[in-house]
Coordinates of C-alpha atoms and ligand atoms in Angstrom, one line a residue:
X1 CA -5.6 -4.9 -6.9
X2 CA -9.2 -5.9 -6.0
X3 CA -10.5 -7.2 -2.8
X4 CA -11.4 -10.7 -1.8
X5 CA -13.4 -12.1 1.1
X6 CA -15.2 -15.4 2.3
X7 CA -16.6 -16.6 5.0
X8 CA -17.8 -20.4 6.0
X9 CA -19.4 -20.5 9.3
X10 CA -23.0 -20.2 11.7
X11 CA -23.5 -16.9 11.1
X12 CA -25.4 -15.3 8.0
X13 CA -22.5 -14.9 5.5
X14 CA -24.3 -11.8 3.4
X15 CA -23.4 -9.3 6.5
X16 CA -20.1 -10.2 7.3
X17 CA -19.1 -10.3 3.0
X18 CA -20.5 -6.8 2.7
X19 CA -18.9 -6.1 5.9
X20 CA -15.8 -7.1 4.7
X21 CA -15.9 -5.5 1.5
X22 CA -16.6 -2.1 2.8
X23 CA -12.9 -2.3 4.2
X24 CA -11.4 -3.5 1.4
X25 CA -13.0 -0.9 -1.1
X26 CA -9.7 0.7 -1.0
X27 CA -8.2 -1.8 -3.4
X28 CA -10.8 -1.2 -5.9
X29 CA -14.5 0.3 -6.4
X30 CA -15.3 -0.3 -10.2
X31 CA -17.8 -3.2 -9.3
X32 CA -19.0 -5.6 -6.5
X33 CA -20.7 -9.0 -6.0
X34 CA -20.9 -11.8 -3.5
X35 CA -21.9 -15.4 -4.0
X36 CA -23.9 -16.7 -1.1
X37 CA -25.0 -20.6 -0.8
X38 CA -27.8 -21.4 0.7
X39 CA -29.4 -24.6 -1.0
X40 CA -28.0 -23.5 -4.3
X41 CA -25.2 -20.7 -5.2
X42 CA -26.9 -17.7 -5.8
X43 CA -24.6 -14.5 -7.2
X44 CA -25.4 -11.0 -7.0
X45 CA -23.2 -8.0 -8.4
X46 CA -23.1 -4.3 -9.2
X47 CA -21.2 -2.1 -11.0
X48 CA -19.8 1.1 -9.1
X49 CA -19.1 1.5 -5.4
X50 CA -20.4 -1.6 -2.9
X51 CA -23.3 1.0 -2.1
X52 CA -24.7 -0.3 -5.1
X53 CA -24.4 -3.8 -4.2
X54 CA -26.1 -2.9 -0.6
X55 CA -28.8 -1.1 -2.2
X56 CA -29.3 -4.6 -4.6
X57 CA -29.6 -6.7 -1.5
X58 CA -31.3 -4.8 0.9
X59 CA -34.7 -6.2 0.6
X60 CA -33.5 -9.9 0.1
X61 CA -33.6 -12.8 2.3
X62 CA -30.5 -14.4 2.5
X63 CA -29.9 -17.1 5.1
X64 CA -26.8 -18.6 3.5
X65 CA -23.5 -19.2 6.1
X66 CA -21.3 -19.7 3.2
X67 CA -20.3 -17.5 0.7
X68 CA -17.5 -15.3 -1.4
X69 CA -17.5 -12.1 -2.2
X70 CA -15.4 -9.4 -4.3
X71 CA -14.6 -5.6 -5.1
X72 CA -12.8 -4.8 -8.2
X73 CA -10.3 -2.5 -10.0
X74 CA -11.2 -3.5 -13.5
X75 CA -7.8 -4.9 -15.6
X76 CA -9.5 -7.3 -18.0
X77 CA -12.6 -5.5 -19.6
X78 CA -14.6 -2.5 -18.3
X79 CA -16.0 -1.8 -15.2
X80 CA -19.6 -3.3 -15.7
X81 CA -21.9 -5.6 -14.4
X82 CA -20.8 -8.5 -16.8
X83 CA -17.4 -8.8 -15.6
X84 CA -18.3 -8.0 -12.3
X85 CA -17.3 -11.2 -10.3
X86 CA -18.1 -13.9 -8.7
X87 CA -17.4 -15.3 -12.1
X88 CA -19.3 -18.8 -12.9
X89 CA -18.3 -21.4 -15.1
X90 CA -20.5 -22.4 -18.2
X91 CA -22.7 -24.8 -16.0
X92 CA -22.6 -23.3 -12.6
X93 CA -20.1 -26.1 -11.5
X94 CA -17.1 -23.4 -10.2
X95 CA -18.0 -20.0 -8.9
X96 CA -15.0 -18.1 -7.9
X97 CA -13.6 -14.7 -7.2
X98 CA -10.1 -13.7 -7.9
X99 CA -7.4 -10.6 -7.0
X100 CA -4.5 -10.8 -9.6
X101 CA -3.7 -10.9 -13.2
X102 CA -3.7 -14.4 -15.5
X103 CA -0.9 -13.1 -17.9
X104 CA -1.6 -16.2 -20.8
X105 CA -5.5 -16.1 -20.6
X106 CA -5.6 -15.2 -24.4
X107 CA -3.9 -18.8 -25.1
X108 CA -6.4 -20.3 -22.3
X109 CA -9.5 -19.1 -24.1
X110 CA -8.4 -21.2 -27.3
X111 CA -8.2 -24.1 -25.0
X112 CA -11.2 -23.5 -23.5
X113 CA -13.2 -23.0 -26.8
X114 CA -11.7 -26.1 -28.1
X115 CA -13.4 -27.8 -25.3
X116 CA -16.6 -26.1 -26.1
X117 CA -16.5 -23.6 -23.4
X118 CA -18.2 -20.2 -24.1
X119 CA -17.3 -17.2 -22.3
X120 CA -19.9 -14.4 -21.3
X121 CA -17.1 -11.7 -19.9
X122 CA -14.2 -10.0 -21.0
X123 CA -12.2 -10.9 -17.8
X124 CA -9.1 -13.1 -17.2
X125 CA -10.9 -14.4 -14.4
X126 CA -14.3 -16.2 -16.2
X127 CA -10.8 -18.0 -18.0
X128 CA -9.7 -19.2 -14.6
X129 CA -13.0 -20.3 -13.5
X130 CA -13.6 -22.5 -16.3
X131 CA -10.3 -23.9 -16.3
X132 CA -10.8 -25.5 -12.9
X133 CA -14.3 -26.5 -14.0
X134 CA -12.3 -28.2 -16.9
X135 CA -9.8 -30.3 -14.8
X136 CA -12.6 -30.8 -12.2
X137 CA -14.6 -32.8 -15.0
X138 CA -11.6 -34.5 -17.0
X139 CA -9.7 -36.2 -14.1
X140 CA -12.5 -36.3 -11.5
X141 CA -10.2 -36.3 -8.8
X142 CA -11.8 -33.6 -7.2
X143 CA -11.4 -30.1 -6.3
X144 CA -7.8 -29.8 -4.9
X145 CA -6.4 -31.5 -8.1
X146 CA -8.4 -29.5 -10.1
X147 CA -7.3 -26.5 -8.4
X148 CA -3.3 -27.4 -8.2
X149 CA -3.7 -28.3 -12.0
X150 CA -4.8 -24.8 -12.7
X151 CA -2.3 -23.2 -10.6
X152 CA 0.5 -24.8 -12.9
X153 CA -1.2 -24.3 -16.0
X154 CA -1.7 -20.2 -15.3
X155 CA 0.8 -17.6 -15.3
X156 CA 0.4 -14.8 -13.7
X157 CA -0.7 -13.4 -10.0
X158 CA -3.8 -14.7 -8.2
X159 CA -5.5 -14.9 -4.9
X160 CA -8.9 -17.4 -5.3
X161 CA -11.7 -17.5 -3.2
X162 CA -13.7 -20.7 -5.2
X163 CA -16.9 -22.6 -4.0
X164 CA -17.6 -25.8 -6.0
X165 CA -21.2 -26.9 -6.8
X166 CA -20.5 -30.3 -5.4
X167 CA -18.8 -29.4 -2.2
X168 CA -21.4 -27.6 -0.3
X169 CA -19.5 -27.2 3.0
X170 CA -16.7 -26.1 1.4
X171 CA -14.5 -23.0 0.1
X172 CA -11.4 -23.4 -1.6
X173 CA -8.7 -20.9 -1.9
X174 CA -5.3 -20.6 -3.6
X175 CA -2.5 -18.0 -4.2
X176 CA 0.5 -16.7 -5.5
X177 CA 1.8 -13.2 -5.4
X178 CA -1.1 -11.9 -4.3
X179 CA -2.0 -11.3 -1.3
X180 CA -4.5 -13.3 1.1
X181 CA -5.1 -13.9 4.6
X182 CA -7.4 -16.9 6.6
X183 CA -8.9 -16.3 9.3
X184 CA -10.7 -18.6 12.1
X185 CA -12.9 -18.0 15.2
X186 CA -15.5 -20.2 17.0
X187 CA -18.2 -19.3 14.4
X188 CA -16.4 -20.1 11.3
X189 CA -13.4 -19.4 9.0
X190 CA -12.8 -16.4 6.9
X191 CA -10.4 -15.4 4.1
X192 CA -9.7 -11.8 3.1
X193 CA -7.3 -10.0 0.9
X194 CA -6.2 -7.9 3.9
X195 CA -6.6 -7.8 7.5
X196 CA -9.4 -5.2 8.3
X197 CA -11.7 -7.2 6.2
X198 CA -12.0 -9.7 9.2
X199 CA -10.1 -8.0 12.1
X200 CA -13.8 -7.1 13.6
X201 CA -14.4 -11.2 13.7
X202 CA -11.0 -12.5 14.5
X203 CA -7.5 -12.0 15.0
X204 CA -6.4 -15.3 14.7
X205 CA -4.7 -15.8 11.1
X206 CA -3.0 -18.3 8.8
X207 CA -0.7 -16.9 6.5
X208 CA -0.9 -18.8 3.1
X209 CA 1.8 -19.1 0.8
X210 CA 2.7 -18.7 -2.6
X211 CA 1.4 -21.8 -4.8
X212 CA -0.4 -23.4 -1.7
X213 CA -4.2 -24.1 -1.6
X214 CA -6.6 -24.2 1.4
X215 CA -10.0 -25.7 2.3
X216 CA -11.9 -23.9 4.2
X217 CA -14.4 -25.8 6.5
X218 CA -17.0 -24.4 9.0
X219 CA -14.9 -25.5 12.1
X220 CA -11.3 -26.2 10.2
X221 CA -8.9 -25.1 7.5
X222 CA -6.9 -27.8 5.7
X223 CA -3.6 -26.6 3.7
X224 CA -2.0 -28.3 0.7
X225 CA 0.7 -27.8 -1.2
X226 CA 1.0 -28.4 -5.5
X227 CA 1.5 -32.1 -4.8
X228 CA -1.9 -32.2 -2.7
X229 CA -0.2 -33.0 0.3
X230 CA -1.3 -31.5 3.4
X231 CA 0.6 -29.0 5.0
X232 CA 0.6 -28.0 8.6
X233 CA 0.3 -24.4 9.5
X234 CA 0.1 -22.4 12.9
X235 CA -2.6 -19.5 13.8
X236 CA -0.9 -16.5 14.5
X237 CA -2.4 -13.6 16.5
X238 CA -2.9 -10.2 14.7
X239 CA -1.6 -7.3 17.0
X240 CA -3.7 -4.4 15.4
X241 CA -6.4 -3.1 17.2
X242 CA -10.1 -3.3 15.7
X243 CA -11.2 0.4 16.1
X244 CA -8.1 1.4 13.8
X245 CA -9.7 0.1 10.8
X246 CA -13.0 2.1 11.8
X247 CA -13.7 5.9 10.8
X248 CA -14.5 6.4 14.7
X249 CA -16.3 9.8 14.2
X250 CA -14.0 11.3 11.5
X251 CA -15.4 12.6 8.2
X252 CA -13.1 10.3 6.1
X253 CA -10.0 7.8 7.0
X254 CA -7.8 10.3 5.0
X255 CA -8.0 13.0 7.9
X256 CA -8.3 9.9 10.7
X257 CA -5.1 8.6 9.5
X258 CA -3.5 12.3 9.3
X259 CA -4.6 12.6 13.1
X260 CA -2.9 9.2 13.7
X261 CA 0.3 9.9 12.9
X262 CA 1.7 11.2 16.3
X263 CA 0.8 7.9 18.2
X264 CA 1.8 5.7 15.0
X265 CA 5.3 7.6 14.7
X266 CA 5.7 7.2 18.4
X267 CA 5.1 3.5 18.3
X268 CA 7.4 2.9 15.4
X269 CA 10.2 5.0 17.2
X270 CA 9.9 3.7 20.3
X271 CA 10.1 -0.1 18.6
X272 CA 13.3 1.1 17.4
X273 CA 15.2 3.0 20.4
X274 CA 15.9 1.3 23.2
X275 CA 17.3 2.8 26.3
X276 CA 18.8 6.0 24.6
X277 CA 20.0 3.9 21.4
X278 CA 18.9 2.8 18.0
X279 CA 18.1 -1.2 18.2
X280 CA 17.8 -2.7 15.2
X281 CA 17.9 -6.4 16.7
X282 CA 14.8 -7.1 15.5
X283 CA 15.4 -6.7 11.9
X284 CA 18.0 -9.2 11.9
X285 CA 21.0 -6.9 10.7
X286 CA 24.3 -7.0 12.7
X287 CA 26.7 -4.6 13.2
X288 CA 29.0 -6.5 10.8
X289 CA 26.8 -6.5 8.3
X290 CA 26.3 -3.2 8.5
X291 CA 30.2 -2.3 8.1
X292 CA 30.2 -4.4 5.4
X293 CA 27.9 -1.8 3.4
X294 CA 29.6 0.2 0.9
X295 CA 26.6 1.3 -1.3
X296 CA 22.7 1.6 -1.0
X297 CA 20.0 1.1 -3.3
X298 CA 16.5 2.1 -2.2
X299 CA 13.8 1.1 -4.4
X300 CA 10.0 1.5 -4.0
X301 CA 6.8 3.0 -5.5
X302 CA 4.7 6.3 -5.4
X303 CA 5.0 7.9 -2.0
X304 CA 7.1 5.1 -0.7
X305 CA 9.5 6.0 -3.5
X306 CA 9.5 9.6 -2.0
X307 CA 10.3 8.3 1.4
X308 CA 13.6 6.3 -0.3
X309 CA 14.3 10.3 -2.0
X310 CA 14.3 11.7 1.8
X311 CA 16.2 8.9 2.6
X312 CA 18.8 8.9 0.2
X313 CA 20.1 12.4 1.3
X314 CA 20.4 11.5 4.7
X315 CA 22.2 8.1 4.1
X316 CA 24.5 10.2 2.0
X317 CA 25.0 13.1 4.1
X318 CA 24.6 11.6 7.7
X319 CA 26.4 8.0 7.0
X320 CA 28.4 8.9 3.9
X321 CA 27.0 5.8 2.2
X322 CA 26.5 6.3 -1.4
X323 CA 22.9 5.9 -2.2
X324 CA 20.7 5.8 -5.0
X325 CA 17.0 5.7 -5.1
X326 CA 14.9 4.0 -8.1
X327 CA 11.3 3.5 -8.9
X328 CA 10.9 -0.2 -8.8
X329 CA 9.1 -0.3 -12.1
X330 CA 12.4 0.8 -13.8
X331 CA 14.7 -0.8 -11.6
X332 CA 13.3 -4.2 -12.5
X333 CA 14.1 -3.8 -16.1
X334 CA 16.9 -1.6 -15.8
X335 CA 20.0 -4.3 -15.3
X336 CA 21.4 -2.8 -12.2
X337 CA 24.9 -3.3 -11.0
X338 CA 24.8 -4.4 -7.7
X339 CA 27.9 -5.9 -5.9
X340 CA 28.0 -7.9 -2.7
X341 CA 28.5 -5.0 -0.3
X342 CA 25.4 -3.2 -1.7
X343 CA 22.4 -3.4 0.4
X344 CA 19.1 -3.1 -1.1
X345 CA 16.1 -1.6 0.6
X346 CA 12.6 -1.6 -0.5
X347 CA 10.0 0.5 1.0
X348 CA 6.5 -0.8 0.8
X349 CA 3.6 -0.1 3.1
X350 CA 1.4 -3.1 1.7
X351 CA 4.1 -5.4 1.1
X352 CA 2.6 -6.9 -1.9
X353 CA 3.5 -4.1 -4.7
X354 CA 4.3 -5.9 -7.4
X355 CA 6.9 -4.0 -8.9
X356 CA 8.7 -3.8 -5.4
X357 CA 8.3 -7.5 -4.7
X358 CA 10.0 -8.0 -8.3
X359 CA 12.4 -5.3 -7.4
X360 CA 13.7 -7.3 -4.2
X361 CA 13.6 -10.4 -6.2
X362 CA 15.5 -9.1 -8.8
X363 CA 18.2 -7.9 -5.8
X364 CA 18.5 -11.3 -4.2
X365 CA 18.6 -13.4 -7.3
X366 CA 21.6 -11.0 -7.9
X367 CA 23.0 -12.3 -4.8
X368 CA 22.6 -9.2 -2.8
X369 CA 21.0 -8.3 0.9
X370 CA 17.8 -7.0 1.1
X371 CA 16.2 -4.9 3.8
X372 CA 12.9 -4.2 3.8
X373 CA 10.7 -1.5 5.7
X374 CA 7.0 -2.9 5.5
X375 CA 3.9 -2.4 7.3
X376 CA 1.8 -5.4 6.8
X377 CA 2.8 -8.4 9.0
X378 CA 3.3 -11.5 6.7
X379 CA 3.1 -9.6 3.6
X380 CA 5.0 -10.9 0.4
X381 CA 7.9 -8.7 0.7
X382 CA 8.2 -9.0 4.7
X383 CA 8.5 -12.8 4.2
X384 CA 11.2 -12.9 1.5
X385 CA 13.4 -9.8 2.4
X386 CA 16.7 -10.9 4.2
X387 CA 16.3 -8.7 7.0
X388 CA 12.9 -7.0 8.0
X389 CA 11.9 -3.5 9.8
X390 CA 8.5 -3.2 10.4
X391 CA 6.5 0.4 10.6
X392 CA 3.4 0.3 13.2
X393 CA 1.2 2.6 11.4
X394 CA -1.8 -0.3 12.1
X395 CA -3.7 -0.2 9.1
X396 CA -4.1 2.3 6.4
X397 CA -7.3 2.2 4.8
X398 CA -7.5 5.7 2.8
X399 CA -5.8 5.3 -0.8
X400 CA -3.6 8.1 -0.3
X401 CA -1.2 7.0 2.3
X402 CA -0.2 9.4 5.2
X403 CA 0.3 7.4 8.5
X404 CA 2.6 4.9 6.8
X405 CA 4.6 7.3 4.9
X406 CA 5.5 9.2 8.3
X407 CA 6.3 5.9 10.1
X408 CA 8.4 4.9 7.1
X409 CA 10.2 8.6 7.2
X410 CA 11.1 7.8 10.7
X411 CA 12.3 4.1 10.0
X412 CA 14.5 5.3 7.4
X413 CA 16.2 8.0 9.9
X414 CA 16.9 5.1 12.3
X415 CA 18.7 3.3 9.6
X416 CA 20.5 6.3 8.7
X417 CA 21.9 7.2 12.4
X418 CA 22.6 3.6 13.4
X419 CA 24.5 3.3 10.2
X420 CA 26.4 6.5 10.5
X421 CA 27.5 5.5 14.1
X422 CA 28.8 2.0 12.9
X423 CA 30.8 3.4 10.2
X424 CA 32.2 6.0 12.7
X425 CA 30.6 9.1 11.1
X426 CA 29.0 10.4 14.0
X427 CA 30.5 10.9 17.4
X428 CA 28.3 10.1 20.8
X429 CA 27.2 13.8 21.0
X430 CA 26.1 13.9 18.3
X431 CA 24.2 10.6 18.1
X432 CA 22.4 11.2 21.3
X433 CA 21.0 14.6 19.8
X434 CA 19.7 12.6 17.1
X435 CA 18.0 10.5 19.5
X436 CA 16.9 13.2 22.0
X437 CA 15.4 15.0 18.9
X438 CA 13.8 11.8 16.8
X439 CA 11.9 11.1 20.1
X440 CA 10.2 14.8 20.0
X441 CA 8.8 14.5 16.4
X442 CA 5.6 12.7 17.9
X443 CA 5.0 15.7 20.0
X444 CA 5.9 18.3 17.3
X445 CA 3.9 16.6 14.5
X446 CA 1.2 16.7 17.4
X447 CA 1.4 20.5 17.7
X448 CA 1.3 21.3 14.3
X449 CA -1.9 19.2 14.1
X450 CA -3.4 21.2 17.0
X451 CA -2.5 24.2 16.0
X452 CA -2.3 24.5 12.5
X453 CA -5.2 22.6 11.2
X454 CA -8.0 25.3 11.1
X455 CA -5.6 27.8 9.4
X456 CA -4.8 25.1 7.1
X457 CA -8.3 24.5 6.0
X458 CA -8.9 27.9 5.6
X459 CA -6.1 28.6 3.3
X460 CA -6.7 25.5 1.2
X461 CA -10.6 26.3 0.8
X462 CA -9.4 29.4 -1.4
X463 CA -7.8 27.0 -4.1
X464 CA -10.4 24.3 -4.7
X465 CA -11.0 26.2 -8.4
X466 CA -7.2 26.0 -9.5
X467 CA -5.7 23.8 -12.3
X468 CA -2.4 23.4 -11.4
X469 CA 0.2 23.5 -8.4
X470 CA 3.8 23.4 -8.5
X471 CA 5.8 22.4 -5.5
X472 CA 9.4 23.3 -5.0
X473 CA 12.4 23.2 -2.5
X474 CA 16.0 22.1 -2.4
X475 CA 17.5 18.8 -0.8
X476 CA 15.2 17.6 1.7
X477 CA 12.6 20.3 1.1
X478 CA 12.7 18.7 -2.7
X479 CA 12.3 15.3 -1.5
X480 CA 9.3 16.2 0.7
X481 CA 7.4 18.2 -2.0
X482 CA 7.7 15.2 -4.3
X483 CA 5.2 13.9 -1.7
X484 CA 3.1 17.1 -1.1
X485 CA 2.6 17.4 -5.2
X486 CA 1.3 13.5 -5.4
X487 CA -0.8 14.1 -2.2
X488 CA -2.4 17.1 -4.2
X489 CA -2.9 15.6 -7.5
X490 CA -4.1 11.9 -6.5
X491 CA -7.1 13.2 -4.5
X492 CA -8.0 16.2 -5.7
X493 CA -7.3 15.7 -9.6
X494 CA -5.4 19.1 -9.8
X495 CA -2.2 19.1 -12.0
X496 CA 0.8 19.7 -10.0
X497 CA 4.3 19.1 -10.2
X498 CA 7.2 19.2 -7.5
X499 CA 10.8 20.7 -8.8
X500 CA 13.8 20.9 -7.2
X501 CA 13.7 24.9 -7.1
X502 CA 17.0 25.3 -8.8
X503 CA 15.6 23.7 -11.8
X504 CA 12.7 25.8 -12.3
X505 CA 14.2 28.3 -14.4
X506 CA 15.6 25.4 -17.3
X507 CA 12.1 25.3 -18.7
X508 CA 9.0 24.9 -15.8
X509 CA 9.3 28.8 -15.1
X510 CA 7.4 29.5 -18.3
X511 CA 3.8 27.7 -16.5
X512 CA 4.2 30.4 -14.1
X513 CA 1.4 33.1 -14.4
X514 CA -0.9 35.1 -12.7
X515 CA -1.9 33.2 -9.1
X516 CA -0.5 30.1 -10.0
X517 CA -0.4 28.4 -7.1
X518 CA 3.4 27.6 -5.6
X519 CA 4.1 25.7 -2.1
X520 CA 7.6 26.7 -1.3
X521 CA 9.2 24.4 1.5
X522 CA 12.5 26.3 3.0
X523 CA 13.2 24.5 6.0
X524 CA 17.2 23.5 5.4
X525 CA 19.1 26.3 6.8
X526 CA 22.2 25.7 4.5
X527 CA 20.2 26.3 1.3
X528 CA 17.3 28.7 2.7
X529 CA 18.2 31.8 1.1
X530 CA 18.9 30.2 -2.4
X531 CA 15.0 28.4 -2.2
X532 CA 13.9 32.1 -1.2
X533 CA 15.3 33.6 -4.1
X534 CA 13.9 30.7 -6.1
X535 CA 10.4 31.9 -4.8
X536 CA 11.0 35.4 -5.2
X537 CA 11.4 34.5 -9.3
X538 CA 8.4 33.0 -9.4
X539 CA 6.3 35.7 -7.0
X540 CA 7.7 38.1 -9.3
X541 CA 6.2 36.5 -12.4
X542 CA 2.6 36.1 -10.6
X543 CA 2.7 33.3 -8.7
X544 CA 0.5 32.8 -5.5
X545 CA 3.3 31.6 -2.9
X546 CA 2.5 29.7 0.4
X547 CA 6.2 29.3 2.2
X548 CA 6.1 26.1 4.5
X549 CA 9.0 26.9 6.6
X550 CA 10.5 26.5 10.1
X551 CA 9.6 29.0 13.2
X552 CA 11.8 31.9 13.4
X553 CA 12.4 32.4 9.8
X554 CA 11.3 35.9 7.8
X555 CA 9.7 34.8 4.4
X556 CA 7.5 38.1 4.2
X557 CA 9.0 39.3 1.3
X558 CA 7.8 36.4 -0.9
X559 CA 5.1 34.6 1.1
X560 CA 1.4 35.3 0.4
X561 CA 0.7 32.8 3.3
X562 CA 3.5 31.2 5.5
X563 CA 2.7 28.0 7.5
X564 CA 5.3 27.6 10.5
X565 CA 6.5 24.2 11.5
X566 CA 8.4 23.6 14.9
X567 CA 12.3 23.7 14.5
X568 CA 14.0 20.0 14.4
X569 CA 17.0 18.7 13.4
X570 CA 17.5 19.2 9.7
X571 CA 17.2 15.6 8.8
X572 CA 14.2 15.4 10.4
X573 CA 12.3 18.4 8.9
X574 CA 10.6 16.2 6.2
X575 CA 8.2 14.6 8.9
X576 CA 6.9 18.1 10.0
X577 CA 6.4 19.6 6.9
X578 CA 4.8 16.8 5.3
X579 CA 1.7 17.2 7.9
X580 CA 0.8 20.8 6.3
X581 CA 1.2 19.1 2.8
X582 CA -1.2 16.3 3.7
X583 CA -3.6 18.5 4.7
X584 CA -4.0 21.1 2.1
X585 CA -4.2 18.0 -0.3
X586 CA -7.1 16.6 1.7
X587 CA -8.5 20.2 2.5
X588 CA -8.7 21.0 -1.0
X589 CA -10.3 18.0 -1.9
X590 CA -12.6 18.1 0.4
X591 CA -13.8 21.6 -0.8
X592 CA -14.1 20.3 -4.1
X593 CA -16.6 18.0 -2.7
X594 CA -14.7 14.9 -4.2
X595 CA -14.5 11.1 -2.4
X596 CA -11.3 11.7 -0.7
X597 CA -10.7 8.3 0.5
X598 CA -11.8 6.6 -2.9
X599 CA -9.8 8.8 -6.0
X600 CA -10.7 7.8 -9.1
X601 CA -8.7 4.9 -11.1
X602 CA -6.5 4.2 -8.1
X603 CA -6.3 1.3 -5.8
X604 CA -4.4 0.8 -2.6
X605 CA -2.4 -1.9 -2.9
X606 CA -1.1 -2.4 -6.5
X607 CA -0.5 -6.0 -7.1
X608 CA -0.4 -5.5 -11.0
X609 CA 2.5 -4.4 -13.1
Ligands
F6R1 C1 0.4 7.3 -2.8 C2 0.1 5.9 -2.3 C3 1.2 4.6 -3.3 C4 1.7 4.0 -2.4 C5 2.4 3.2 -3.5 C6 3.4 2.3 -3.1 O1 -0.7 8.0 -1.7 O2 0.0 5.3 -1.2 O3 2.0 5.9 -4.2 O4 2.8 4.8 -1.9 O5 1.4 2.5 -4.4 O6 2.4 1.4 -2.0 P1 3.2 0.5 -1.0 O7 4.0 1.4 -0.3 O8 2.1 -0.5 -0.3 O9 4.2 -0.6 -2.2

């Protein structure tokens, strides 16, 4: 994880670096640091969030127009100032920031020690810094040679930005399996782990590939391959809006992003529905290829995995295609059985999640077609998948996903509907009904936000003191309860579990006591009564029950509080019930006074195993 930034241009670097880091803090916030070159390179670092570094720098005059910065999610070594980046080689020749993990760093330490290098930190990054210095001095062939020799010597993942003392007008970068984009405008060149960090300055970016390096001068970026040969690249324009990466009056990014859902869900649907038909042409998958699919394997992590669980119910029920869903970190080591008619669907907001990327590569190695549902254009998963379906959530800053999740859900509905049609499991009338209904979802999400937010805030404020919560449902209601439970626990630190409600009595029900919070989700007509019976079981053991159901349902015999969502097609209820679940997680956390956008121990883009 971690976030890196860099700037080389005509403006003061410190402001651009700190601003960029503030947009990347979601990637890690254990410590932060910058290196600014005026005549010499000066390094400043602080433990903890970026505000500590800002405080440290506020009275300093830093006129340098070239610099690099870092916000850390600790992997090697505790989060303290010594381990914070930038790291500097023994005699100050090389200064470097790094996002990723160097797996063979122990072995490299021994190599460096044999050459009298002394390390001051516990990080793998300091090892990398000195290794570049070692090759630079040994072969005396300049930065690109030293960086390329280092790239072939280290194992692991990295996006690095490097300043050499001897090359005052240049920043050097390289990457393998960790994200990085490079921007350019009339005032200079920029680098960052993610688009929001530079969006304010430029929308023109280059995508640097794996095992490539680049040199950023004030007015020019030159790319190199591993042989040191120049590589030509085109500037690409990013479509994201600058305001999307700002809070715009909201107290937190999470609530802003929850409120953006009607708009981004609409955009995503509009990109997939053309003239009242699902249109997958932009993804690259054809009708012939869909016809061949005999089995689907959905692979993802965290919330994206929960989208997969929802989608698996729909692919099976609607398109009658056997569908498995797996957690990417399990899939990649499971030796999955895939055949040539399996389609592997990878779901990822960032497109950089290490396990999801590895799962994609595993599937491709097995000769199986892959389709990725991804939010970040040009990300590794997007570039490597055979077919790519972009969600249009825009930049998601809050660590807990909300709007990207909702766009992934509708993207998976569109796939399921089209697959069902191609496989002739859906008549034209039902197909049209589904299209009409999917297009209504943005309005229905909007009406939940408009009509229910205050009530949910009120309900949630009662639960800031609880220690445990349970989320239960059946079928798609169970699938979405997984997400509700994660939303609560990851931001509020309240222990919570999601259960298929029929499974409770096989053990977990013994945890229910007076006032244990149980959130029941009951939107699925065919199994509604069964879920209510399970809620009666917990209620009679003392639980405080909140029911999320659809308008017209009577749940008064079991609910202490009821949250009604509008009616929709049975497959689409997760898109509606997730909104109150997100709001519950958000408002309980706010009531506890916690930093909802940056929960402890987490980072948004998980680029380590
Ligand atoms: C939870 C959350 C995570 C991500 C997971 C996968 O709110 O955001 O569980 O869903 O880390 O990330 P992506 O989608 O970027 O692969």
